[in-house]
Amino acid sequence: MAIDPVTLMAALIVASTPILLAAIGELVVEKAGVLNLGVEGMMIIGAVSGFAIAVQTGSPTLGFLAAAVGGALLALIFGVLTQFFLSNQVATGLALTLFGLGLSSLIGESISGATPPPVARLNIPGLSEMPVLGPILFSHTAMVYFSVALVIAVWAVLKFTHVGLVLRAVGENHDAAHALGYKVIRIRLMAILFGGACAGLGGAFFSMVRVPQWTEGMTAGAGWIALALVVFGSWKPGRVMLGAYLFGGITALQLRLQAAGIAIPVELLAMSPYLITIIVLVIMSSGKSRAALNAPAALGKVFHATG
Amino acid sequence: MKNITKLLTGAALATGLATSAFAQDDPLQVGFVMVGSINDMGWNTGHYHGLEAVQEHFGDAVETTYVENVPEGADAERVLTQMALAGADIIFTTSFGFMDPTNNVAERFPNVMFEHATGYRRDHPNVSTYSARFYEGRAVMGHIAGHMTESNIIGYIASYPIPEVIRGINSAYHHASEVNPDVEFRVVWAFTWMDPTIETEAAQALIDQGADVIMQHTDTTAPLAVAAEAGAIGFGQASDMIQFAPAPRVSAIIDDWGPYYIERVQAVMDGTWESGDTWDGIGPGMVGIGEMTDAIPEEVRASAQAMVEAIAAGEYHPFTGPINMQDGSAWLADGEVADDGTLAGMDFYIEGVTGDIPN
C-alpha cells in the first residue's frame, strides 16, 4: 500500500515541467510591466502546433521549435494590440485565451488520433541506471533539463546583467526608463514574445511528452495555474519553480494516495494541489521581506510616449 | 451534411427560420447536441458515428446537423431553442446534463421530438430517453482483466460517482473476482469525463502501484498510451480505440447508437414516434464488444465470447446472485437477478470492492 517515492519524484518532475515553462515565461513578461492573461491560449496553440509539426516531420525537435514559434506568434498579436494600439491588457489577454482555444481546435481537427514521434529520454550509461537517482534525475526528456536551465538563466539575467536591469526598470517605471532613452515598447515586445515562446513549449510538453496525443482543450487550465504561480511566487524565479514543483508533486501524490487506497476523502485530495500550493507560497511571501509587495510597479499599465 | 459550429448557429438560425418543419418535400431535419468534441475518440465520437449512420441510411431524405462542445446548463437551452426554431424535426441530446434543458425546450416545441441520452425525465409526450447497458460490456472486460492480471491489481480510472460509473465498477469487479478471487481493484476518481492529463497521471499512478490492467470510464485514449509504455493492458472505451490494438487495447466496449438513431428517425418519418424509455445492451447491439486481440489467451477469448453470447441471448444477467453489498449484507440471493430500478440508481459497492464512494 506504500507509495514508491522514486516513481513519485519522477512523476512530479514530469507533471511540473509544462507549468514551470509557462510560468517562467510569464514572469519575464510581468517583470517588463505587462500582464498577459493569454497564457492558456498560447499554451494550447503551442500544444497543437508542436504536435502537428512533429507528426508531419517526425522530428520532436522541429515540433518544439514550431511550438515556440506558434506561442510567440499568438503573443505577437497581443503585443501589437496592447503596445501599439494601447488596448486593455486584461481584456486582450482574456480574448487571446479564447481565441487560442478556438484556433487550436480548428488546426487540430485533421490531426487528432495521430501519434507523435517519441521524444528521446536521456540515457547516460552509469548515471541513468543508478538505483534511486537514475529514474528521478537522469531519465527525463531534454525539455525537463531545459526548463530548469531556463529558470536559472532567467534568474541570473534579471539579477546580474544590464539587460535584466533595463527590463526591470521598464517594468517598475516606464516613464523613467523612457526618459533615459530605453525603447520601452520594443523591450516589452521582446518580453511578450519570450513569454509566448515559453508558454508554447509548455503546451507542447503536454501534447508530445506528457500525454502524448492531441485532444481539444488538453491544457485544461494549466495556463491559469502558471499565472497564479507567478503572483504567489512573488515574481521570483526560484519561488515560481518551487510552486510549480509543489503543485505538480501534490497532483501526482494525490492520485497515488487514491490508487494506494489510503482512506482520505477523495474530495480533499482533489483540491489539495491548489490549496497547499497557495498556502505555502502565501506564507513564504508574508514575512518581513514584504515579498507580497514585490509586484512590478508598472504592471498592467499602458505606456504611451507623450511629448 | 451541414456542420453548424457554435459561432455560426446564429447565422444559421436567420436562414433557417423560413424552413417549415413539416413541408413534405423537404428532407427531415435531424439535430444532435454534443457535450464535447466529435473528435474525442470516445463518447462524442460514438454519437457522431451514429449521426453518420443516419445520414448514410437515409441519404437525401434527411439533413443532419450537430453542435459540439455545448456546456451542460443554460447554454444548452439556447442551442436547443435555436435548433428547434431552425426547423429540426427530431433532436438528440447526448449527455446526462442536458436533461433539464431538453425538457424545458420540449415544452415550448410540442411538434419537435426530443431524445435525451442517459436521463430519466420525460415530462412531455415529445421527450424520450435512451441509454445503453454498458455494465454488460464491463462484465466481459472484467472477465478478461481477471484472467490476464499477473499482479492481481487492476487499476480503474473512474469519472464521476454516479450510478452508471458505480455500476461499471461493480460489474467489472464481480466478473474479475469470479475468475480470480485474489484480484484487487484500485479506483482513482478523476472527476472529469475527459482530461488527457489527469487520465495520464491517474494511469501512471495506478501502474506505479502495481496495476498491470487499466480499466477506464473516461473518454480519451491517454490511459492506453501510458499502458502501452508500461507494458500493461487496457480496453477501448465508448469507441473502439483500435489504433492501440493488439496491445495494450485487447478489447473494447463500443457504443453503437446508429441502429437506435435510424429506428427513431424512421419513426418520425412514419409518424409512429412515441415517447418511451430504451435501455438496450449487447443483445440489440447498442453495446458492442471490440475485437478481442491475440494478446488474450485463446481459452480466455473463448470464455469471454461465451459470456457475450449468453448476455446477448438473455440467458445471463451480469448481476446474478449471490452478490453481497460491500458491508457484507445480502443484496441478491442465489440466482436472483438485479432489477432495473436498483441498477439505475446504484449507489453502493458490492462485497470485495475496497474504498468509499465519494459524495
XYZ file of C-alpha atoms in Angstrom, chain A residues 165-295:
131
model
C 18.265 45.776 -15.077
C 16.755 47.534 -18.079
C 13.892 45.032 -18.227
C 13.115 45.581 -14.558
C 13.373 49.344 -14.973
C 10.796 49.228 -17.753
C 8.522 47.174 -15.511
C 8.921 49.434 -12.497
C 8.641 52.841 -14.115
C 8.247 53.019 -17.853
C 8.292 56.815 -17.959
C 11.675 56.973 -16.244
C 13.060 54.222 -18.466
C 11.750 56.094 -21.497
C 13.326 59.332 -20.293
C 16.644 57.527 -20.013
C 16.335 56.612 -23.669
C 15.311 52.971 -23.415
C 12.874 51.698 -26.022
C 10.064 50.689 -23.683
C 7.765 49.261 -26.344
C 10.498 47.324 -28.087
C 11.711 45.793 -24.803
C 8.188 44.872 -23.786
C 7.502 43.324 -27.160
C 10.609 41.150 -26.823
C 9.475 40.053 -23.350
C 5.981 39.262 -24.659
C 7.447 37.137 -27.465
C 9.676 35.321 -24.988
C 6.675 34.621 -22.770
C 4.714 33.316 -25.743
C 7.533 31.006 -26.795
C 7.873 29.607 -23.276
C 4.120 29.029 -23.000
C 4.202 27.331 -26.404
C 6.964 24.991 -25.227
C 4.990 24.207 -22.085
C 1.947 23.359 -24.194
C 3.984 21.130 -26.488
C 5.305 19.294 -23.452
C 1.689 18.248 -22.834
C 0.952 17.031 -26.337
C 4.340 15.454 -27.079
C 5.751 14.159 -23.796
C 3.244 14.021 -21.005
C 0.181 12.631 -22.727
C 1.327 12.310 -25.803
C -1.591 12.962 -28.122
C -3.736 15.851 -29.255
C -7.105 16.455 -27.632
C -9.067 19.686 -27.777
C -8.576 21.820 -24.685
C -5.946 19.442 -23.365
C -4.011 22.029 -21.368
C -7.094 22.111 -19.130
C -6.297 25.257 -17.156
C -2.537 24.794 -16.762
C -2.036 28.328 -18.108
C -4.100 29.763 -15.277
C -2.077 27.810 -12.723
C 1.104 29.233 -14.269
C -0.307 32.759 -13.983
C -1.206 32.228 -10.338
C 2.225 30.801 -9.579
C 3.926 33.973 -10.822
C 1.908 36.052 -8.368
C 2.138 33.628 -5.436
C 5.846 33.146 -6.162
C 6.154 36.942 -5.791
C 7.889 37.311 -9.173
C 10.969 35.375 -8.045
C 12.155 32.588 -10.395
C 13.197 30.292 -7.539
C 9.835 30.514 -5.809
C 7.941 30.087 -9.051
C 9.909 26.886 -9.608
C 9.178 25.727 -6.078
C 5.488 26.456 -6.603
C 5.403 24.556 -9.878
C 7.096 21.514 -8.350
C 4.844 21.686 -5.315
C 1.749 21.800 -7.487
C 2.930 19.018 -9.764
C 4.099 16.982 -6.793
C 0.831 17.139 -4.906
C -1.110 16.414 -8.106
C 0.965 13.264 -8.588
C 0.787 12.380 -4.892
C -2.979 12.693 -4.521
C -3.619 10.294 -7.410
C -1.148 7.852 -5.860
C -2.847 8.101 -2.483
C -6.120 7.238 -4.199
C -4.511 4.396 -6.110
C -2.974 3.068 -2.892
C -6.435 3.046 -1.320
C -5.487 5.325 1.570
C -8.569 6.466 3.412
C -8.534 10.207 2.848
C -11.703 11.692 1.310
C -11.217 11.982 -2.426
C -12.711 15.475 -2.476
C -9.981 16.701 -0.128
C -7.273 15.050 -2.187
C -8.583 16.515 -5.422
C -8.396 20.091 -4.158
C -5.150 19.652 -2.251
C -2.754 20.745 -5.041
C -4.411 24.164 -5.295
C -4.849 24.605 -1.583
C -1.385 23.574 -0.428
C 0.483 25.434 -3.173
C -1.339 28.655 -2.384
C -0.929 28.292 1.378
C 2.795 27.563 1.189
C 3.548 30.418 -1.184
C 1.388 32.897 0.720
C 3.131 32.053 3.986
C 6.513 32.391 2.307
C 5.744 35.842 0.950
C 4.070 37.181 4.094
C 7.278 37.620 6.058
C 9.291 40.708 6.819
C 10.715 40.846 3.322
C 7.335 42.074 2.102
C 7.701 39.925 -0.954
C 3.963 40.182 -1.476
C 4.512 43.798 -2.430
C 7.073 42.746 -4.953
C 4.836 43.311 -7.972
